[in-house]
Amino acid sequence: MGLVNRKIVLVERPKGRVSVENFTYVEEEIGDLPDGCVLIEVGHLGIDAFIRTTLNEDSFHQGAQIGGAIPALGVGVVLDSRFDGLVAGDHVFGPLGSQTHSVMPGGFMRKLDLSIAPPNVWLGALGLTTGLTAYFGIIEVGRVKAGETVVVSAAAGAVGSLAGQIARLRGATNVIGIAGGPDKSRFLTEELGFTAAIDYKNEDVAARLDALAPNGIDVFFDNVGGSILDDVLMRIKEFSRIVICGAISQYENMESVHGPRNYLKLAERHATMEGYAVFHFSDRYAEAETQLAEWVRNGELVMREQIERGVENFPRVLQMLMTGGHHGKLLLAV
Ligand SMILES: NC(=O)c1ccc[n+]([C@@H]2O[C@H](COP(=O)([O-])OP(=O)(O)OC[C@H]3O[C@@H](n4cnc5c(N)ncnc54)[C@H](OP(=O)(O)O)[C@@H]3O)[C@@H](O)[C@H]2O)c1
Protein backbone atom coordinates (compact mmCIF):
# COMPACT_ATOMS: atom_id res chain seq x y z
CA MET A 1 0.00 0.00 0.00
CA GLY A 2 1.28 3.51 -0.85
CA LEU A 3 1.10 6.65 1.23
CA VAL A 4 -2.15 6.89 3.24
CA ASN A 5 -4.13 10.06 3.91
CA ARG A 6 -5.99 10.07 7.23
CA LYS A 7 -8.84 12.54 7.38
CA ILE A 8 -12.03 13.71 9.03
CA VAL A 9 -15.03 14.14 6.73
CA LEU A 10 -18.51 15.59 7.18
CA VAL A 11 -21.35 13.03 7.36
CA GLU A 12 -24.22 15.39 8.19
CA ARG A 13 -24.63 19.12 8.71
CA PRO A 14 -24.95 20.09 12.38
CA LYS A 15 -28.26 21.49 13.55
CA GLY A 16 -27.32 23.97 16.27
CA ARG A 17 -24.33 22.89 18.34
CA VAL A 18 -21.63 21.05 16.43
CA SER A 19 -21.37 17.40 17.51
CA VAL A 20 -18.70 14.72 17.01
CA GLU A 21 -21.49 12.63 15.41
CA ASN A 22 -21.49 15.04 12.45
CA PHE A 23 -18.10 13.70 11.31
CA THR A 24 -16.29 10.46 10.65
CA TYR A 25 -12.68 9.35 10.29
CA VAL A 26 -11.49 7.76 7.04
CA GLU A 27 -8.23 6.54 5.52
CA GLU A 28 -7.50 6.51 1.79
CA GLU A 29 -4.52 5.74 -0.37
CA ILE A 30 -3.00 8.75 -2.13
CA GLY A 31 -2.98 8.31 -5.92
CA ASP A 32 -0.68 9.72 -8.61
CA LEU A 33 0.02 13.44 -8.37
CA PRO A 34 -1.79 15.39 -11.14
CA ASP A 35 0.13 17.88 -13.27
CA GLY A 36 0.26 21.37 -11.70
CA CYS A 37 -0.31 19.98 -8.19
CA VAL A 38 1.71 19.47 -5.03
CA LEU A 39 1.50 16.80 -2.33
CA ILE A 40 1.75 18.35 1.12
CA GLU A 41 2.29 16.76 4.50
CA VAL A 42 0.11 18.85 6.79
CA GLY A 43 1.84 20.14 9.91
CA HIS A 44 -0.60 22.36 11.83
CA LEU A 45 -4.17 23.41 11.09
CA GLY A 46 -5.63 26.64 12.42
CA ILE A 47 -8.91 25.90 14.17
CA ASP A 48 -10.85 29.03 13.25
CA ALA A 49 -14.39 30.23 13.88
CA PHE A 50 -15.10 30.42 10.13
CA ILE A 51 -14.85 26.60 9.97
CA ARG A 52 -18.16 26.36 11.84
CA THR A 53 -19.89 28.51 9.23
CA THR A 54 -18.63 26.25 6.39
CA LEU A 55 -20.67 23.39 7.86
CA ASN A 56 -23.95 25.22 7.18
CA GLU A 57 -25.86 24.60 3.94
CA ASP A 58 -25.62 28.17 2.59
CA SER A 59 -22.21 29.07 3.91
CA PHE A 60 -20.74 32.44 2.95
CA HIS A 61 -17.33 30.76 2.86
CA GLN A 62 -16.89 27.86 0.46
CA GLY A 63 -18.91 25.20 2.24
CA ALA A 64 -17.85 21.76 3.45
CA GLN A 65 -19.26 18.97 1.25
CA ILE A 66 -20.90 15.87 2.70
CA GLY A 67 -18.22 13.17 2.48
CA GLY A 68 -15.43 15.70 2.07
CA ALA A 69 -12.70 17.03 4.34
CA ILE A 70 -13.56 20.15 6.36
CA PRO A 71 -12.11 23.44 5.09
CA ALA A 72 -9.26 24.61 7.32
CA LEU A 73 -6.18 26.72 6.76
CA GLY A 74 -2.87 25.09 7.58
CA VAL A 75 0.86 24.96 7.15
CA GLY A 76 2.81 21.98 5.86
CA VAL A 77 5.79 20.73 3.90
CA VAL A 78 5.81 19.83 0.20
CA LEU A 79 6.60 16.11 -0.27
CA ASP A 80 6.30 16.02 -4.06
CA SER A 81 5.66 18.66 -6.70
CA ARG A 82 4.45 18.80 -10.29
CA PHE A 83 4.12 22.59 -10.07
CA ASP A 84 6.89 24.90 -11.27
CA GLY A 85 6.97 27.29 -8.31
CA LEU A 86 7.40 24.72 -5.50
CA VAL A 87 9.83 21.89 -4.70
CA ALA A 88 9.94 19.12 -2.10
CA GLY A 89 10.93 20.55 1.27
CA ASP A 90 9.23 23.94 0.79
CA HIS A 91 7.07 25.11 3.70
CA VAL A 92 3.67 26.31 2.52
CA PHE A 93 0.44 27.85 3.79
CA GLY A 94 -3.02 27.31 2.31
CA PRO A 95 -6.46 25.65 2.53
CA LEU A 96 -5.16 22.18 3.48
CA GLY A 97 -8.33 20.79 5.12
CA SER A 98 -8.90 18.32 7.97
CA GLN A 99 -6.38 15.69 6.87
CA THR A 100 -2.78 14.57 7.21
CA HIS A 101 -1.93 14.98 3.50
CA SER A 102 -3.29 17.36 0.95
CA VAL A 103 -3.04 17.36 -2.85
CA MET A 104 -3.48 20.94 -4.02
CA PRO A 105 -3.01 22.97 -7.19
CA GLY A 106 0.37 24.62 -6.57
CA GLY A 107 -1.04 28.06 -7.33
CA PHE A 108 -3.34 27.83 -4.27
CA MET A 109 -0.36 27.56 -1.94
CA ARG A 110 1.88 30.26 -0.56
CA LYS A 111 5.55 29.48 0.00
CA LEU A 112 6.51 30.62 3.50
CA ASP A 113 9.54 32.75 4.24
CA LEU A 114 10.83 31.15 7.44
CA SER A 115 13.41 33.92 7.86
CA ILE A 116 10.48 36.17 8.84
CA ALA A 117 8.70 33.74 11.16
CA PRO A 118 8.37 29.99 11.88
CA PRO A 119 5.44 28.11 10.24
CA ASN A 120 2.94 28.33 13.11
CA VAL A 121 3.27 32.09 13.32
CA TRP A 122 1.96 32.29 9.73
CA LEU A 123 -1.31 30.90 11.13
CA GLY A 124 -1.35 33.09 14.25
CA ALA A 125 0.20 36.55 14.58
CA LEU A 126 0.83 36.76 10.81
CA GLY A 127 -2.17 34.63 9.86
CA LEU A 128 -4.81 35.71 7.37
CA THR A 129 -7.72 34.88 9.67
CA THR A 130 -5.93 36.06 12.83
CA GLY A 131 -3.19 38.72 12.72
CA LEU A 132 -4.22 40.30 9.43
CA THR A 133 -7.89 40.27 10.44
CA ALA A 134 -7.14 42.01 13.75
CA TYR A 135 -4.76 44.49 12.09
CA PHE A 136 -7.13 45.76 9.39
CA GLY A 137 -10.13 45.67 11.73
CA ILE A 138 -8.47 47.88 14.32
CA ILE A 139 -6.48 50.18 12.04
CA GLU A 140 -8.63 50.57 8.92
CA VAL A 141 -12.18 49.85 10.02
CA GLY A 142 -11.97 50.95 13.67
CA ARG A 143 -9.49 53.77 12.97
CA VAL A 144 -8.34 53.60 16.61
CA LYS A 145 -6.63 56.78 17.78
CA ALA A 146 -4.44 57.75 20.72
CA GLY A 147 -6.29 58.17 23.99
CA GLU A 148 -9.39 56.24 22.95
CA THR A 149 -11.44 53.66 24.84
CA VAL A 150 -11.67 50.38 22.92
CA VAL A 151 -13.76 47.32 23.81
CA VAL A 152 -13.05 43.89 22.29
CA SER A 153 -15.33 40.82 22.54
CA ALA A 154 -14.06 37.20 22.43
CA ALA A 155 -10.96 39.02 23.62
CA ALA A 156 -9.04 35.97 24.82
CA GLY A 157 -9.41 34.17 21.47
CA ALA A 158 -7.11 34.40 18.46
CA VAL A 159 -8.39 37.51 16.67
CA GLY A 160 -9.58 39.28 19.83
CA SER A 161 -6.35 38.86 21.79
CA LEU A 162 -4.41 40.52 18.95
CA ALA A 163 -7.04 43.20 18.29
CA GLY A 164 -6.81 44.49 21.86
CA GLN A 165 -3.02 44.55 21.78
CA ILE A 166 -2.95 46.34 18.40
CA ALA A 167 -5.39 48.91 19.76
CA ARG A 168 -2.97 49.54 22.64
CA LEU A 169 -0.03 49.78 20.21
CA ARG A 170 -2.04 52.42 18.27
CA GLY A 171 -2.30 54.50 21.43
CA ALA A 172 -5.66 53.47 22.93
CA THR A 173 -5.39 54.12 26.66
CA ASN A 174 -8.38 52.13 27.89
CA VAL A 175 -8.59 48.67 26.29
CA ILE A 176 -11.33 46.50 27.79
CA GLY A 177 -11.60 42.82 26.86
CA ILE A 178 -14.75 40.73 27.27
CA ALA A 179 -14.23 36.96 27.65
CA GLY A 180 -15.62 33.97 29.53
CA GLY A 181 -14.22 33.02 32.93
CA PRO A 182 -11.79 34.43 35.53
CA ASP A 183 -8.75 32.71 33.96
CA LYS A 184 -9.33 34.57 30.73
CA SER A 185 -9.70 37.89 32.61
CA ARG A 186 -6.30 37.30 34.23
CA PHE A 187 -4.81 36.30 30.86
CA LEU A 188 -6.01 39.57 29.31
CA THR A 189 -4.79 41.92 31.99
CA GLU A 190 -1.67 40.12 33.25
CA GLU A 191 -0.26 38.59 30.04
CA LEU A 192 -1.60 40.76 27.23
CA GLY A 193 -1.67 44.22 28.78
CA PHE A 194 -5.40 44.93 28.46
CA THR A 195 -6.44 47.71 30.85
CA ALA A 196 -9.33 45.68 32.23
CA ALA A 197 -11.41 42.58 31.56
CA ILE A 198 -15.07 41.63 31.88
CA ASP A 199 -15.99 38.01 32.55
CA TYR A 200 -19.31 37.86 30.68
CA LYS A 201 -20.13 34.44 32.14
CA ASN A 202 -20.01 35.64 35.76
CA GLU A 203 -20.37 39.43 35.67
CA ASP A 204 -23.04 41.92 34.61
CA VAL A 205 -21.55 43.21 31.33
CA ALA A 206 -23.59 46.43 31.30
CA ALA A 207 -22.67 47.37 34.88
CA ARG A 208 -19.00 46.57 34.32
CA LEU A 209 -18.91 48.69 31.13
CA ASP A 210 -20.41 51.59 33.09
CA ALA A 211 -17.67 51.24 35.69
CA LEU A 212 -14.75 50.72 33.28
CA ALA A 213 -15.78 53.21 30.56
CA PRO A 214 -17.71 55.92 32.42
CA ASN A 215 -17.25 58.40 29.56
CA GLY A 216 -18.34 55.95 26.87
CA ILE A 217 -16.75 53.78 24.20
CA ASP A 218 -14.94 55.03 21.08
CA VAL A 219 -14.40 51.74 19.26
CA PHE A 220 -16.00 48.30 19.68
CA PHE A 221 -14.25 45.41 17.94
CA ASP A 222 -17.00 42.80 17.94
CA ASN A 223 -16.43 39.09 17.40
CA VAL A 224 -19.57 37.92 19.20
CA GLY A 225 -22.78 39.87 18.45
CA GLY A 226 -25.97 39.15 20.44
CA SER A 227 -26.53 40.74 23.84
CA ILE A 228 -22.91 41.90 24.22
CA LEU A 229 -23.27 44.07 21.10
CA ASP A 230 -26.48 45.54 22.54
CA ASP A 231 -24.82 46.34 25.87
CA VAL A 232 -21.99 48.16 24.10
CA LEU A 233 -24.30 50.07 21.73
CA MET A 234 -26.02 51.64 24.75
CA ARG A 235 -22.65 53.14 25.80
CA ILE A 236 -21.06 54.40 22.58
CA LYS A 237 -19.71 57.93 22.28
CA GLU A 238 -20.42 60.41 19.50
CA PHE A 239 -18.55 59.50 16.30
CA SER A 240 -17.69 56.05 17.63
CA ARG A 241 -16.97 53.09 15.35
CA ILE A 242 -18.47 49.63 15.76
CA VAL A 243 -16.38 47.06 13.89
CA ILE A 244 -18.29 43.90 12.96
CA CYS A 245 -15.51 41.35 12.65
CA GLY A 246 -17.79 38.41 13.40
CA ALA A 247 -20.72 37.19 15.50
CA ILE A 248 -19.81 33.81 16.94
CA SER A 249 -22.80 33.78 19.31
CA GLN A 250 -24.98 33.44 16.19
CA TYR A 251 -23.08 30.86 14.12
CA GLU A 252 -24.93 27.87 15.55
CA ASN A 253 -28.33 29.47 14.98
CA MET A 254 -28.08 31.02 11.54
CA GLU A 255 -31.80 30.53 10.78
CA SER A 256 -32.79 33.12 13.37
CA VAL A 257 -29.90 35.51 13.90
CA HIS A 258 -30.40 37.95 16.79
CA GLY A 259 -29.71 41.42 15.35
CA PRO A 260 -28.81 44.50 17.42
CA ARG A 261 -31.88 45.85 19.25
CA ASN A 262 -30.10 49.07 20.20
CA TYR A 263 -29.01 50.14 16.73
CA LEU A 264 -30.79 53.50 17.01
CA LYS A 265 -27.89 54.60 19.21
CA LEU A 266 -25.90 54.79 15.96
CA ALA A 267 -28.10 57.69 14.82
CA GLU A 268 -28.22 59.38 18.25
CA ARG A 269 -24.41 59.27 18.52
CA HIS A 270 -23.59 59.81 14.83
CA ALA A 271 -21.71 56.51 15.00
CA THR A 272 -20.87 53.97 12.31
CA MET A 273 -21.23 50.20 12.34
CA GLU A 274 -19.11 48.62 9.64
CA GLY A 275 -18.47 45.01 8.77
CA TYR A 276 -15.49 43.80 6.79
CA ALA A 277 -13.91 40.71 5.28
CA VAL A 278 -10.14 40.54 5.59
CA PHE A 279 -9.58 39.48 1.97
CA HIS A 280 -10.72 42.90 0.76
CA PHE A 281 -7.38 44.19 2.07
CA SER A 282 -5.33 41.70 0.01
CA ASP A 283 -3.29 44.42 -1.69
CA ARG A 284 -1.97 45.45 1.73
CA TYR A 285 -1.14 42.08 3.33
CA ALA A 286 2.63 42.64 2.90
CA GLU A 287 2.49 45.93 4.82
CA ALA A 288 0.53 44.31 7.66
CA GLU A 289 2.84 41.27 7.81
CA THR A 290 5.92 43.50 8.06
CA GLN A 291 4.43 45.50 10.93
CA LEU A 292 3.06 42.46 12.77
CA ALA A 293 6.39 40.60 12.44
CA GLU A 294 8.22 43.61 13.88
CA TRP A 295 5.86 43.82 16.86
CA VAL A 296 6.31 40.08 17.51
CA ARG A 297 10.11 40.32 17.25
CA ASN A 298 10.15 43.26 19.69
CA GLY A 299 7.94 41.42 22.16
CA GLU A 300 5.22 44.07 21.81
CA LEU A 301 2.64 41.61 20.47
CA VAL A 302 1.97 38.32 22.24
CA MET A 303 0.18 35.41 20.56
CA ARG A 304 -0.54 32.56 22.94
CA GLU A 305 -0.86 29.25 21.07
CA GLN A 306 -2.82 26.26 22.31
CA ILE A 307 -1.81 23.14 20.38
CA GLU A 308 -4.02 20.03 20.38
CA ARG A 309 -2.91 16.83 18.66
CA GLY A 310 -4.22 14.20 16.21
CA VAL A 311 -6.34 14.66 13.06
CA GLU A 312 -8.95 12.30 14.56
CA ASN A 313 -9.54 14.96 17.25
CA PHE A 314 -10.57 17.62 14.72
CA PRO A 315 -14.30 17.50 15.69
CA ARG A 316 -13.56 17.71 19.42
CA VAL A 317 -11.14 20.61 18.90
CA LEU A 318 -13.71 22.47 16.78
CA GLN A 319 -16.17 22.05 19.66
CA MET A 320 -13.49 23.42 21.98
CA LEU A 321 -13.22 26.55 19.84
CA MET A 322 -16.97 27.13 19.86
CA THR A 323 -17.18 26.76 23.63
CA GLY A 324 -14.08 28.81 24.39
CA GLY A 325 -11.93 26.02 25.88
CA HIS A 326 -8.75 27.67 24.62
CA HIS A 327 -6.59 30.75 25.10
CA GLY A 328 -5.23 32.61 22.06
CA LYS A 329 -4.74 30.71 18.80
CA LEU A 330 -6.11 27.17 18.73
CA LEU A 331 -4.00 24.86 16.54
CA LEU A 332 -4.22 21.16 15.70
CA ALA A 333 -0.99 19.28 15.04
CA VAL A 334 -2.33 16.59 12.73
N1 LIG B 1 -14.17 39.61 9.27
C1 LIG B 1 -13.21 38.74 8.93
O1 LIG B 1 -12.60 38.82 7.86
C2 LIG B 1 -12.87 37.65 9.90
C3 LIG B 1 -11.74 36.82 9.68
C4 LIG B 1 -11.43 35.85 10.64
C5 LIG B 1 -12.23 35.71 11.78
N2 LIG B 1 -13.32 36.51 11.95
C6 LIG B 1 -14.16 36.41 13.15
O2 LIG B 1 -13.34 36.60 14.28
C7 LIG B 1 -14.00 36.02 15.42
C8 LIG B 1 -12.99 35.23 16.24
O3 LIG B 1 -12.58 34.09 15.50
P1 LIG B 1 -11.34 33.17 15.94
O4 LIG B 1 -11.16 32.17 14.86
O5 LIG B 1 -10.22 34.04 16.36
O6 LIG B 1 -11.91 32.39 17.20
P2 LIG B 1 -11.51 32.55 18.74
O7 LIG B 1 -11.82 33.94 19.16
O8 LIG B 1 -10.16 32.01 18.98
O9 LIG B 1 -12.56 31.55 19.40
C9 LIG B 1 -13.89 31.88 19.48
C10 LIG B 1 -14.22 32.45 20.88
O10 LIG B 1 -15.53 32.94 20.90
C11 LIG B 1 -16.01 32.93 22.22
N3 LIG B 1 -17.44 32.60 22.20
C12 LIG B 1 -18.02 31.51 21.67
N4 LIG B 1 -19.37 31.57 21.82
C13 LIG B 1 -19.62 32.74 22.46
C14 LIG B 1 -20.82 33.37 22.91
N5 LIG B 1 -22.03 32.81 22.71
N6 LIG B 1 -20.72 34.58 23.53
C15 LIG B 1 -19.51 35.13 23.73
N7 LIG B 1 -18.34 34.58 23.33
C16 LIG B 1 -18.40 33.39 22.71
C17 LIG B 1 -15.20 31.88 22.98
O11 LIG B 1 -14.50 32.50 24.04
P3 LIG B 1 -15.13 32.70 25.54
O12 LIG B 1 -14.50 31.66 26.39
O13 LIG B 1 -14.70 34.08 25.87
O14 LIG B 1 -16.61 32.52 25.40
C18 LIG B 1 -14.14 31.43 21.97
O15 LIG B 1 -12.84 31.42 22.50
C19 LIG B 1 -15.16 35.19 14.86
O16 LIG B 1 -16.37 35.92 15.01
C20 LIG B 1 -14.80 35.06 13.39
O17 LIG B 1 -15.93 34.84 12.57
C21 LIG B 1 -13.64 37.47 11.02
Coordinates of N, CA and C in Angstrom, one line a residue, residues 40-48 50-51 70-78 90-100 102 104 108-112 118-124 126-130 314 329-334:
I40 N 1.3 17.7 -0.1 CA 1.7 18.3 1.1 C 1.5 17.5 2.3
E41 N 2.5 17.4 3.2 CA 2.3 16.8 4.5 C 1.9 17.9 5.4
V42 N 0.7 17.8 6.0 CA 0.1 18.9 6.8 C 0.8 18.8 8.2
G43 N 1.2 20.0 8.6 CA 1.8 20.1 9.9 C 0.8 20.6 10.9
H44 N 0.4 21.8 10.9 CA -0.6 22.4 11.8 C -1.8 22.9 11.1
L45 N -3.0 22.7 11.6 CA -4.2 23.4 11.1 C -4.6 24.5 12.1
G46 N -5.0 25.6 11.6 CA -5.6 26.6 12.4 C -7.1 26.3 12.6
I47 N -7.5 26.2 13.9 CA -8.9 25.9 14.2 C -9.6 27.3 14.4
D48 N -10.3 27.7 13.3 CA -10.9 29.0 13.3 C -12.4 29.0 13.3
F50 N -14.4 30.5 11.4 CA -15.1 30.4 10.1 C -15.4 29.0 9.8
I51 N -14.6 28.0 10.3 CA -14.9 26.6 10.0 C -16.3 26.2 10.3
I70 N -13.0 18.9 5.9 CA -13.6 20.1 6.4 C -12.6 21.2 6.0
P71 N -13.0 22.4 5.4 CA -12.1 23.4 5.1 C -11.4 23.9 6.3
A72 N -10.1 24.1 6.2 CA -9.3 24.6 7.3 C -8.0 25.1 6.7
L73 N -7.5 26.2 7.2 CA -6.2 26.7 6.8 C -5.1 26.0 7.5
G74 N -3.9 25.8 6.9 CA -2.9 25.1 7.6 C -1.5 25.4 7.0
V75 N -0.5 24.9 7.7 CA 0.9 25.0 7.2 C 1.4 23.5 7.0
G76 N 2.3 23.3 6.1 CA 2.8 22.0 5.9 C 4.1 22.0 5.0
V77 N 4.5 20.8 4.7 CA 5.8 20.7 3.9 C 5.5 20.0 2.6
V78 N 6.0 20.5 1.5 CA 5.8 19.8 0.2 C 6.6 18.5 0.2
D90 N 9.8 22.6 0.6 CA 9.2 23.9 0.8 C 8.1 23.9 1.9
H91 N 8.2 24.9 2.7 CA 7.1 25.1 3.7 C 6.0 26.0 3.1
V92 N 4.8 25.6 3.2 CA 3.7 26.3 2.5 C 2.5 26.5 3.5
F93 N 1.7 27.5 3.1 CA 0.4 27.9 3.8 C -0.7 27.8 2.8
G94 N -1.9 27.3 3.2 CA -3.0 27.3 2.3 C -4.2 26.5 2.9
P95 N -5.2 26.3 2.1 CA -6.5 25.6 2.5 C -6.3 24.1 2.5
L96 N -5.6 23.6 3.5 CA -5.2 22.2 3.5 C -6.3 21.2 3.9
G97 N -7.2 21.7 4.7 CA -8.3 20.8 5.1 C -8.0 19.8 6.3
S98 N -9.0 19.2 6.8 CA -8.9 18.3 8.0 C -8.3 17.0 7.6
Q99 N -7.0 16.9 7.3 CA -6.4 15.7 6.9 C -4.9 15.8 7.1
T100 N -4.2 14.6 7.0 CA -2.8 14.6 7.2 C -2.0 14.9 5.9
S102 N -2.4 16.6 1.8 CA -3.3 17.4 0.9 C -2.7 17.5 -0.4
M104 N -2.9 19.6 -3.7 CA -3.5 20.9 -4.0 C -2.9 21.5 -5.3
F108 N -2.5 27.5 -5.5 CA -3.3 27.8 -4.3 C -2.5 28.0 -3.0
M109 N -1.2 27.6 -3.1 CA -0.4 27.6 -1.9 C 0.6 28.8 -1.9
R110 N 0.9 29.2 -0.7 CA 1.9 30.3 -0.6 C 3.1 29.7 0.1
K111 N 4.3 29.9 -0.6 CA 5.5 29.5 0.0 C 5.9 30.4 1.2
L112 N 6.2 29.8 2.3 CA 6.5 30.6 3.5 C 8.0 31.0 3.6
P118 N 8.6 31.4 12.0 CA 8.4 30.0 11.9 C 6.9 29.7 11.4
P119 N 6.7 28.4 10.9 CA 5.4 28.1 10.2 C 4.2 28.5 11.0
N120 N 4.2 28.1 12.3 CA 2.9 28.3 13.1 C 2.5 29.8 13.2
V121 N 3.6 30.7 13.2 CA 3.3 32.1 13.3 C 2.5 32.6 12.1
W122 N 2.7 31.9 11.0 CA 2.0 32.3 9.7 C 0.5 31.9 9.8
L123 N 0.1 31.2 10.9 CA -1.3 30.9 11.1 C -1.8 31.8 12.2
G124 N -0.9 32.3 13.1 CA -1.3 33.1 14.2 C -1.1 34.6 14.0
L126 N 0.8 36.3 12.2 CA 0.8 36.8 10.8 C -0.2 36.1 10.0
G127 N -1.2 35.4 10.6 CA -2.2 34.6 9.9 C -3.3 35.5 9.2
L128 N -3.7 35.0 8.1 CA -4.8 35.7 7.4 C -6.0 35.9 8.3
T129 N -6.5 34.8 8.9 CA -7.7 34.9 9.7 C -7.5 35.3 11.1
T130 N -6.2 35.7 11.4 CA -5.9 36.1 12.8 C -5.2 37.4 12.8
F314 N -10.1 16.4 15.3 CA -10.6 17.6 14.7 C -12.0 18.0 15.2
K329 N -4.5 31.4 20.1 CA -4.7 30.7 18.8 C -4.8 29.2 19.0
L330 N -5.9 28.6 18.6 CA -6.1 27.2 18.7 C -5.6 26.5 17.5
L331 N -4.6 25.6 17.7 CA -4.0 24.9 16.5 C -4.2 23.4 16.7
L332 N -4.2 22.6 15.6 CA -4.2 21.2 15.7 C -3.0 20.6 14.9
A333 N -2.1 20.0 15.7 CA -1.0 19.3 15.0 C -1.5 17.9 14.6
V334 N -1.7 17.8 13.2 CA -2.3 16.6 12.7 C -1.4 15.4 12.8

